Tab-separated table of C-alpha atoms in Angstrom:
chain	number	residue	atom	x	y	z
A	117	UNK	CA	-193.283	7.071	28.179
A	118	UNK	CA	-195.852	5.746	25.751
A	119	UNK	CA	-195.725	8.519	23.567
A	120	UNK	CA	-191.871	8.123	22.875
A	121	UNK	CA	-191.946	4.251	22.686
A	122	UNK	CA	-194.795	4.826	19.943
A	123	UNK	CA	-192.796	7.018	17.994
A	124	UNK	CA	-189.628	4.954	18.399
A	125	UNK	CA	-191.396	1.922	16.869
A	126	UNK	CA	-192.785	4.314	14.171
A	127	UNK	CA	-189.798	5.539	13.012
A	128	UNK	CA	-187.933	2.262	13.614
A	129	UNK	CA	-190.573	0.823	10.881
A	130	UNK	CA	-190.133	3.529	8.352
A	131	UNK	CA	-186.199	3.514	8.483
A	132	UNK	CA	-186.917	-0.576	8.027
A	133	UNK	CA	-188.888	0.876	4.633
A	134	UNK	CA	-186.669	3.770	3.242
A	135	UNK	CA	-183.794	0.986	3.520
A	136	UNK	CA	-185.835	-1.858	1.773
A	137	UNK	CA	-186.981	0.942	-0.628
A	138	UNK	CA	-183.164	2.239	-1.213
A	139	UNK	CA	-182.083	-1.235	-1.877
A	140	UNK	CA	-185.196	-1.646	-4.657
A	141	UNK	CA	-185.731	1.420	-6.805
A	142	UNK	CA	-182.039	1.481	-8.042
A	143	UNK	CA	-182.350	-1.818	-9.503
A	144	UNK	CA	-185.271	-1.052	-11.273
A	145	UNK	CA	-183.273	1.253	-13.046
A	146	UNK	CA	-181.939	0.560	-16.429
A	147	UNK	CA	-178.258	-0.917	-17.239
A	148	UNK	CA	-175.739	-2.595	-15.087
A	149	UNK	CA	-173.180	-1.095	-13.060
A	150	UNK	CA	-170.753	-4.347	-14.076
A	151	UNK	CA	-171.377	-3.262	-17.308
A	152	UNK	CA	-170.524	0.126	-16.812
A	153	UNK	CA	-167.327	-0.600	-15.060
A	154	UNK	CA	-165.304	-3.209	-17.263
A	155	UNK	CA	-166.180	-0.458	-19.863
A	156	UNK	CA	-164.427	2.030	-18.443
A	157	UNK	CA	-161.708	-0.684	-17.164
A	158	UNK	CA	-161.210	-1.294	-21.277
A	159	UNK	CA	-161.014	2.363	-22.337
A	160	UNK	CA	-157.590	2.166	-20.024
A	161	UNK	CA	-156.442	-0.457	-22.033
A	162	UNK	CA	-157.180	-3.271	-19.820
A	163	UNK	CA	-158.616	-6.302	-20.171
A	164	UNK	CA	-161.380	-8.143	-18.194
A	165	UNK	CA	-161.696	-12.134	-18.081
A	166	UNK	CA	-164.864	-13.779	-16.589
A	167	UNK	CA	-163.506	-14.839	-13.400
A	168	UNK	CA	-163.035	-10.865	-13.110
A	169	UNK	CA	-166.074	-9.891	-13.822
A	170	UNK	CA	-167.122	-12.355	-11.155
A	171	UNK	CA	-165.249	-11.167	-8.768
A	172	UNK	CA	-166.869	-7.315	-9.116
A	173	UNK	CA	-170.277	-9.014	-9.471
A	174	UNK	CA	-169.236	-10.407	-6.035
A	175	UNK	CA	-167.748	-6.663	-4.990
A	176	UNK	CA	-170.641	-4.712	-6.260
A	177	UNK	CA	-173.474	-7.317	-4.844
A	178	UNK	CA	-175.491	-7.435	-8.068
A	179	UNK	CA	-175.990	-9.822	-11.246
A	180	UNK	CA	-174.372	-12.471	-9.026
A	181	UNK	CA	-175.935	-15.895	-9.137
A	182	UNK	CA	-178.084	-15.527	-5.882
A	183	UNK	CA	-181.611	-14.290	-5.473
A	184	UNK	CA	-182.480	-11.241	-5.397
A	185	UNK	CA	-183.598	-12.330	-1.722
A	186	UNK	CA	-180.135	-13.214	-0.754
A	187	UNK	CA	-178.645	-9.929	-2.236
A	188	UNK	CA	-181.441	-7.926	0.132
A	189	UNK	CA	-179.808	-10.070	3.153
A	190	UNK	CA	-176.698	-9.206	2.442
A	191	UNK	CA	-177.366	-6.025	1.697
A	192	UNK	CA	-178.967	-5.039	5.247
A	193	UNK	CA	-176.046	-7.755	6.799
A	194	UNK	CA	-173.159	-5.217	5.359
A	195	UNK	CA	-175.149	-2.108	6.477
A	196	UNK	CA	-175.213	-3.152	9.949
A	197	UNK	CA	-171.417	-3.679	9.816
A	198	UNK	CA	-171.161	-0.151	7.935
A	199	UNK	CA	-170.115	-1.746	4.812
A	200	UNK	CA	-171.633	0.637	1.697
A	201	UNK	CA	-169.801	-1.139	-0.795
A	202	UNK	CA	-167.376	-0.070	-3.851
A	203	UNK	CA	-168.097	3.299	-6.167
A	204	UNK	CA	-168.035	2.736	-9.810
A	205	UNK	CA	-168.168	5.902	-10.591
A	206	UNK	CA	-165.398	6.687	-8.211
A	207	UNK	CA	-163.443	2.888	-8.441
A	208	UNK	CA	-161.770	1.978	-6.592
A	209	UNK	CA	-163.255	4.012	-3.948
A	210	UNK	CA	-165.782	3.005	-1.322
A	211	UNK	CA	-168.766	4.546	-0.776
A	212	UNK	CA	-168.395	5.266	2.832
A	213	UNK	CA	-165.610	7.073	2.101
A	214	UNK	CA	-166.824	9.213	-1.471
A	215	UNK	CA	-169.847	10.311	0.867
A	216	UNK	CA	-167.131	11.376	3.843
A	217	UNK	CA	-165.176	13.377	0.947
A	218	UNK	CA	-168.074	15.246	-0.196
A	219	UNK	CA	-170.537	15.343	2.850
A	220	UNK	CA	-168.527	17.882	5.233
A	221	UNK	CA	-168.947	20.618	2.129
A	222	UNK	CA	-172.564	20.190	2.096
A	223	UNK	CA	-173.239	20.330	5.441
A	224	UNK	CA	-171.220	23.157	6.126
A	225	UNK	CA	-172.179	25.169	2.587
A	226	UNK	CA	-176.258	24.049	3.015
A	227	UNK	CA	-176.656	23.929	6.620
A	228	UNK	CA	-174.936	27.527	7.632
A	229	UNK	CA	-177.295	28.749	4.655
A	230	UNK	CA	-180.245	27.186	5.522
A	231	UNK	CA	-179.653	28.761	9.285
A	232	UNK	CA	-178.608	32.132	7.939
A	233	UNK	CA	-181.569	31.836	6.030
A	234	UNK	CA	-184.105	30.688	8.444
A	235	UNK	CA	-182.733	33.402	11.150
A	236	UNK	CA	-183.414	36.164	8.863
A	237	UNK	CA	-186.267	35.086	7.526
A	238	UNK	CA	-187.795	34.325	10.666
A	239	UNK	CA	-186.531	37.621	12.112
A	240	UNK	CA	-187.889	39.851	9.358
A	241	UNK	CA	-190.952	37.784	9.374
A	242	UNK	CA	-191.783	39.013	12.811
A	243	UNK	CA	-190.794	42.271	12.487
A	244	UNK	CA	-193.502	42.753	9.205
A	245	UNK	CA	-196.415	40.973	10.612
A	246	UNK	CA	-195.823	43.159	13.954
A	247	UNK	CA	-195.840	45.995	11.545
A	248	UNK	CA	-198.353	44.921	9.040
A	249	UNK	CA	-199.782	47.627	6.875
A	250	UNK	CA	-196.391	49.609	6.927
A	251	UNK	CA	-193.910	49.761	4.251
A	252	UNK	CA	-192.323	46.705	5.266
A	253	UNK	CA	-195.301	44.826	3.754
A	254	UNK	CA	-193.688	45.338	0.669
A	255	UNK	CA	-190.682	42.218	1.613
A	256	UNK	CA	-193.284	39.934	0.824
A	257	UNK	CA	-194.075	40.110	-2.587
A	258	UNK	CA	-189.956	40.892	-3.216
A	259	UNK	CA	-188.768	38.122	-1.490
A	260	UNK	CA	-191.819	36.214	-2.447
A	261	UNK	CA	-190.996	36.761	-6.278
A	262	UNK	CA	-187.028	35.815	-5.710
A	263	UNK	CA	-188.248	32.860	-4.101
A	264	UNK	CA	-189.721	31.661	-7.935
A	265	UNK	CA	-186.671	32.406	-9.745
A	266	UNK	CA	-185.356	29.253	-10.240
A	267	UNK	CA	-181.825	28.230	-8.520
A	268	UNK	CA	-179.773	27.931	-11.334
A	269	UNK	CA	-181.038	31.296	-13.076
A	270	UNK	CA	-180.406	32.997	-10.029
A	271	UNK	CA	-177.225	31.210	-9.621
A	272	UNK	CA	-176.028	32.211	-13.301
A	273	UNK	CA	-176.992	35.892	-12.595
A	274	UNK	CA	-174.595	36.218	-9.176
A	275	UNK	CA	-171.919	34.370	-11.403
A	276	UNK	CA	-172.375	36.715	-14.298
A	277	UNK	CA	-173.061	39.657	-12.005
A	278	UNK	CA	-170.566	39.240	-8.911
A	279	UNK	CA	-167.659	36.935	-10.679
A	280	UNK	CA	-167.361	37.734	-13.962
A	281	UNK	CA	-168.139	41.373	-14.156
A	282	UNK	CA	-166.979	42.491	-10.730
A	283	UNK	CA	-164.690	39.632	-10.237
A	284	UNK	CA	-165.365	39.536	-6.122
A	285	UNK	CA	-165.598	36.292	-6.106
A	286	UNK	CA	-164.425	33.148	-7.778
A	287	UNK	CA	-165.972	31.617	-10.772
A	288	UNK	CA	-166.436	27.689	-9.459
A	289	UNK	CA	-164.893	24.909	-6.868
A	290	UNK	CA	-164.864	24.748	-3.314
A	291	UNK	CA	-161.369	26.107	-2.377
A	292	UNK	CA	-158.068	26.866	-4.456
A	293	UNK	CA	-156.861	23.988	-6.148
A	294	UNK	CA	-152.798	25.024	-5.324
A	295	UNK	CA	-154.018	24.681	-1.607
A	296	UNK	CA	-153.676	21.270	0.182
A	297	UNK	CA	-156.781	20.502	1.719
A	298	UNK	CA	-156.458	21.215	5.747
A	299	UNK	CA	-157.546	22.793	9.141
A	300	UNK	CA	-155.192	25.780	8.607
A	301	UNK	CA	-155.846	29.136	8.299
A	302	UNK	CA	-155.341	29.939	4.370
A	303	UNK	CA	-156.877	26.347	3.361
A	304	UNK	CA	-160.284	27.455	5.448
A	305	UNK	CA	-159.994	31.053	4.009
A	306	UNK	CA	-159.970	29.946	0.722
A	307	UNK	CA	-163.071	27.466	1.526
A	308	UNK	CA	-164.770	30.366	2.850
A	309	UNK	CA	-164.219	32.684	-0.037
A	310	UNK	CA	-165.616	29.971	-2.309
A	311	UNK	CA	-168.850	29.238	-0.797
A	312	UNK	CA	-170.062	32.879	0.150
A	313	UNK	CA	-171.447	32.894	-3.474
A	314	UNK	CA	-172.997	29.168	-3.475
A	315	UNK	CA	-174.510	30.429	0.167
A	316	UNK	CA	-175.891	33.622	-1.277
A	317	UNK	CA	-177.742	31.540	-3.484
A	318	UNK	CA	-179.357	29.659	-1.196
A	319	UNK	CA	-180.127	32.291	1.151
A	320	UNK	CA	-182.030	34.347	-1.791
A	321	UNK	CA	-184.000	31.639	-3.049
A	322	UNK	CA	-185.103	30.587	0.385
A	323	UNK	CA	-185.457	33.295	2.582
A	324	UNK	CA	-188.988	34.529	1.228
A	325	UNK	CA	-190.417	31.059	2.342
A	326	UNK	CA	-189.578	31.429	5.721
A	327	UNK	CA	-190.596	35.434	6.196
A	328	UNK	CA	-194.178	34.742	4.261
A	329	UNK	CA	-194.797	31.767	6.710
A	330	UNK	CA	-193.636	33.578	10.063
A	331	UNK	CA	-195.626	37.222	8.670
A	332	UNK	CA	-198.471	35.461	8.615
A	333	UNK	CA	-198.546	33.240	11.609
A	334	UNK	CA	-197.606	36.289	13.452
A	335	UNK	CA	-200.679	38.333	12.043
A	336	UNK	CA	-202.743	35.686	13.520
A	337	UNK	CA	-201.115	35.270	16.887
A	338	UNK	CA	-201.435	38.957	17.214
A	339	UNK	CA	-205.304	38.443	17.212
A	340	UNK	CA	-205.086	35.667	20.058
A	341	UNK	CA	-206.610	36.663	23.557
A	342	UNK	CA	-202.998	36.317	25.435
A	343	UNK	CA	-201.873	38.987	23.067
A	344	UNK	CA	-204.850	41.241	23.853
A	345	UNK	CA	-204.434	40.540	27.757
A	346	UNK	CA	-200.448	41.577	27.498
A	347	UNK	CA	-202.005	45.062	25.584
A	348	UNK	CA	-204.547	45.394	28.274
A	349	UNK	CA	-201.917	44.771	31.144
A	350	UNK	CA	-199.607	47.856	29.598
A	351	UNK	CA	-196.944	45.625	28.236
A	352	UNK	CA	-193.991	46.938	26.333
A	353	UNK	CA	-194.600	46.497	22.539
A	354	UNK	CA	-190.905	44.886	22.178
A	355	UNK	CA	-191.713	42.460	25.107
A	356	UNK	CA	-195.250	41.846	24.070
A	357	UNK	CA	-194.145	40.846	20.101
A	358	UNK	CA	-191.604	38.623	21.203
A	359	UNK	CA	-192.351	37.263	24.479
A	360	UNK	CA	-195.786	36.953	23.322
A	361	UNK	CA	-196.490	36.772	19.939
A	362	UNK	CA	-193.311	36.078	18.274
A	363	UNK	CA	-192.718	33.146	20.902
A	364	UNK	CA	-196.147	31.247	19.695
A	365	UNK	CA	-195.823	32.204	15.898
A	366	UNK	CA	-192.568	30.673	15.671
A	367	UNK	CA	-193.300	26.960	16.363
A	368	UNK	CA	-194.695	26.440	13.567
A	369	UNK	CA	-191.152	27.528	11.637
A	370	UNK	CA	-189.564	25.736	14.051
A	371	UNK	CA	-190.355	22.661	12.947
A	372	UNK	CA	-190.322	23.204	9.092
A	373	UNK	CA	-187.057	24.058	10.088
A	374	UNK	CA	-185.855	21.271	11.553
A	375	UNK	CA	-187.566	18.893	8.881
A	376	UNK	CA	-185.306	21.125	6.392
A	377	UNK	CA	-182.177	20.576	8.303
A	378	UNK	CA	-183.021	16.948	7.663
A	379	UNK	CA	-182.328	17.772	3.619
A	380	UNK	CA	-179.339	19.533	4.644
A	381	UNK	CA	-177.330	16.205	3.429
A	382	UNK	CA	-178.837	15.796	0.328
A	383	UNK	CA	-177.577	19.231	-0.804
A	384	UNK	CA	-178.226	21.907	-3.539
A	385	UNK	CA	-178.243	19.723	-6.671
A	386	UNK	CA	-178.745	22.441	-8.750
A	387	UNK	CA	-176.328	25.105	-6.635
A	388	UNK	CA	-173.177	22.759	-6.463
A	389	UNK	CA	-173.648	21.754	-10.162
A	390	UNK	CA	-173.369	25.167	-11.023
A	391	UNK	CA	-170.634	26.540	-9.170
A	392	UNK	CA	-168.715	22.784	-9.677
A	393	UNK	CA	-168.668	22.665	-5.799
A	394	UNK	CA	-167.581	19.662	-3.807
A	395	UNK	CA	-170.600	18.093	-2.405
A	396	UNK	CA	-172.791	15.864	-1.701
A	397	UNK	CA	-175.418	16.566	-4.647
A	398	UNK	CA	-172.535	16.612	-7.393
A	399	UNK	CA	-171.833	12.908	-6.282
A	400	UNK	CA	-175.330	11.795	-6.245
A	401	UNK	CA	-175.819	13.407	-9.898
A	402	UNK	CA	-172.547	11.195	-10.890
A	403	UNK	CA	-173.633	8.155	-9.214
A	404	UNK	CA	-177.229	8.383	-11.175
A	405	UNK	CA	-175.428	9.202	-14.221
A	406	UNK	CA	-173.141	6.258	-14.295
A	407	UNK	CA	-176.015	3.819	-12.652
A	408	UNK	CA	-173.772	3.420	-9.859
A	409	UNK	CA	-176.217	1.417	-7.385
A	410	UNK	CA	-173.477	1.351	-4.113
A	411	UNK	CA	-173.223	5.422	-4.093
A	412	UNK	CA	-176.715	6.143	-4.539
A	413	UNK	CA	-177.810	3.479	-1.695
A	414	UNK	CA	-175.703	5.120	0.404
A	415	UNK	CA	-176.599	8.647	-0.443
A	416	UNK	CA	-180.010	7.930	0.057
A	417	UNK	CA	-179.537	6.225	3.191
A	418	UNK	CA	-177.442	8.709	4.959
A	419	UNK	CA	-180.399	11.240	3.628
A	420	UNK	CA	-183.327	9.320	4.834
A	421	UNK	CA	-181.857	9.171	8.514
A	422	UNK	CA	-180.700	12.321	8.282
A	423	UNK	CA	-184.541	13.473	7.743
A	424	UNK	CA	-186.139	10.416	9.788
A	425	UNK	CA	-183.847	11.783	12.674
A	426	UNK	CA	-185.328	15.311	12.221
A	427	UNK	CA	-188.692	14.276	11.984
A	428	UNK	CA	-188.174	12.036	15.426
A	429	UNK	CA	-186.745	15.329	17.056
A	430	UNK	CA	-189.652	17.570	15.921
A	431	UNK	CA	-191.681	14.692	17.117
A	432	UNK	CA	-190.399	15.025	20.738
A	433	UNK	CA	-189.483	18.255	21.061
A	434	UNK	CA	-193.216	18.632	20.605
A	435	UNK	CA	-194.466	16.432	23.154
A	436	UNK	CA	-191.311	17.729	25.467
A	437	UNK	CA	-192.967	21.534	24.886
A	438	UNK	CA	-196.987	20.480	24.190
A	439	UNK	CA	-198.014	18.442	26.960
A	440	UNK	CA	-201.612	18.051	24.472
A	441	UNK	CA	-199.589	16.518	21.915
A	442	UNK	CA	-198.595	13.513	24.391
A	443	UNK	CA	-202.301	13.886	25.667
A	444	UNK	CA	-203.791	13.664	21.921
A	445	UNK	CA	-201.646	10.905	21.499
A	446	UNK	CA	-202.453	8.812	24.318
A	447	UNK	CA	-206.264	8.916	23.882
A	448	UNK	CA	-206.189	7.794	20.280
C-alpha cells in the first residue's frame, strides 16, 4: 500500500508542476493575445473602446491589473471548475470546447496507428529475433532506415505516390466536406477513407522502433536459463518463443508503449499539417501561431495528464506484475 501512496503523491506533485509550468512558459512568450484579438476584431470593421478591451483582458485572464500571483490563483481556481477560458484564435470559442472538436480525430487517427503499429512491430520483432540469422534479419535495417525519413517527406511521397498519381485516396481533410458530421454510416466511411493515408504514415515511420527494440530484447531473453530449461524439457518451439521468451521480452515494449499512448493527444504535428487533418496538433500549431495563451494551456494540460496518467499506469502495472519493484521500492 506504500508503494501506491508513494507514487500517488509523486505524481500528484508533478501534475502540481506541469500545471504551474503550463501557466508560466506561455507568458514568457512574446506579444499579447489582447493585442492579437482587437486586431483581428478591426480587420472586420469593428471598433474596440477601452472598457472593451477590459472586458477581454478580464475574459482572457492576462494584462489585467492584478499580479501575476492573482492571475496563477485564478488560473488553477477556473481549472478546478473546468473553466479553460476563451480561444483567440478560434473567438468566440472556448477552449474546452476547440480541444473537444479536434481531440476525438487525434485520438482515433494517432492512437489506432500507434496500436497498429506497436502490434506489428512487436509481432515481427519476435518473430526475427526467434529467427535471427535468417533472412528476416534483413527488416531491421529496412524498417530501421524508414524510421529516419522524416514524417513530412514520407508523408509528401504517399500523397504524391498514392493520391495524386493513383488517386486511391484523397488529397487532404478528415472527411468530405458535403457530409454533415455524424455517427452514421457514410459520415464514418468517409472519416475512414481519409485517415488510412495519415495512419499509413504513422505506421511507416514508427514501426521500425518498435521491431528493433523487441528483436533485440528477444535475442537476449533467448539466452536466459528459463529459455534453456524449456529447450531441455522438449518444449514446442511456438510455445517456448512465446510463452517463454516472447512473454519476458515484451515488457520492456510494454511500457514504452504505454508512455507513447500518453502522446497519443498531442498528435502528429507534422502528419495533420500535411494532410490539413482535423486534430489536435493543427490547433496547437494555430494557437502558438496566434500567441493564443487559453488554447495552448489547455492543450498542454490535457497532454501532460494524458502522459502523467500513463506513466502512473506503467508505474503500477509494474508493481501489480513485479512483486521486486514494490520490494525495491520499499527498502529505499
Amino acid at each position: 500500500m506504500n508503494y501506491y501512496l508513494r507514487k500517488a503523491a509523486f505524481y500528484l506533485a508533478a501534475l502540481w508542476a506541469a500545471v504551474t509550468l503550463n501557466f508560466v512558459i506561455p507568458r514568457m512568450l512574446p506579444g499579447n493575445p489582447v493585442d492579437i484579438l482587437m486586431a483581428k476584431l478591426q480587420q472586420r470593421g469593428g471598433t474596440v473602446d477601452p472598457a472593451a478591451r477590459k472586458a477581454y483582458e478580464t475574459l482572457l485572464g492576462t494584462g489585467g491589473d492584478g499580479s501575476v500571483v492573482q492571475e496563477y490563483l485564478s488560473y488553477l481556481g477556473n481549472l478546478l471548475r473546468g473553466e479553460l477560458g476563451v480561444s483567440v484564435s478560434a473567438f468566440p470559442a472556448k477552449v474546452s470546447d476547440v480541444i473537444a472538436d479536434s481531440l476525438p480525430w487525434t485520438i482515433v487517427l494517432v492512437g489506432l496507428s500507434t496500436l497498429l503499429s506497436f502490434l506489428l512491430g512487436v509481432g515481427l520483432g519476435a518473430l526475427v529475433g526467434w529467427k535471427r540469422g535468417t533472412w528476416l534479419d534483413s527488416l531491421v535495417p529496412a524498417t530501421t532506415v524508414l524510421s529516419a525519413v522524416p514524417y513530412f517527406w514520407l508523408a509528401l511521397i504517399l500523397v504524391a505516390l498514392l493520391s495524386t498519381s493513383l488517386g486511391w485516396f484523397p488529397l487532404n481533410g478528415g472527411y468530405d466536406v458535403v457530409l454533415d458530421p455524424g455517427w452514421d454510416g457514410e459520415f464514418l466511411g468517409s472519416a475512414i477513407y481519409h485517415g488510412i493515408l495519415p495512419a499509413l504514415t504513422i505506421v511507416i515511420s514508427s514501426i521500425g522502433g518498435w521491431l528493433l527494440g523487441m528483436r533485440n530484447m528477444m535475442v537476449s531473453a533467448m539466452s536466459e536459463d528459463y529459455v534453456l530449461t524449456a529447450r531441455a524439457k522438449g518444449l514446442k518451439n511456438s510455445r517456448i518463443m512465446i510463452r517463454y521468451a516472447a512473454r519476458n521480452a515484451v515488457l520492456p515494449s510494454v511500457a514504452g508503449f504505454a508512455i507513447s499512448l500518453g502522446f497519443v493527444v498531442s498528435g502528429s504535428i507534422v502528419t495533420e499539417l500535411v494532410f490539413s487533418y482535423p486534430g489536435i496538433g493543427s490547433k496547437l500549431l494555430q494557437a502558438v501561431q496566434n500567441n493564443d495563451y487559453a488554447l495552448m494551456q489547455g492543450i498542454f494540460l490535457v497532454i501532460t495528464i494524458a502522459v502523467l496518467g500513463a506513466n502512473l499506469a506503467v508505474d503500477l502495472l509494474y508493481g501489480l506484475i513485479d512483486a521486486r519493484t514494490r520490494d525495491r521500492s520499499a527498502v529505499s
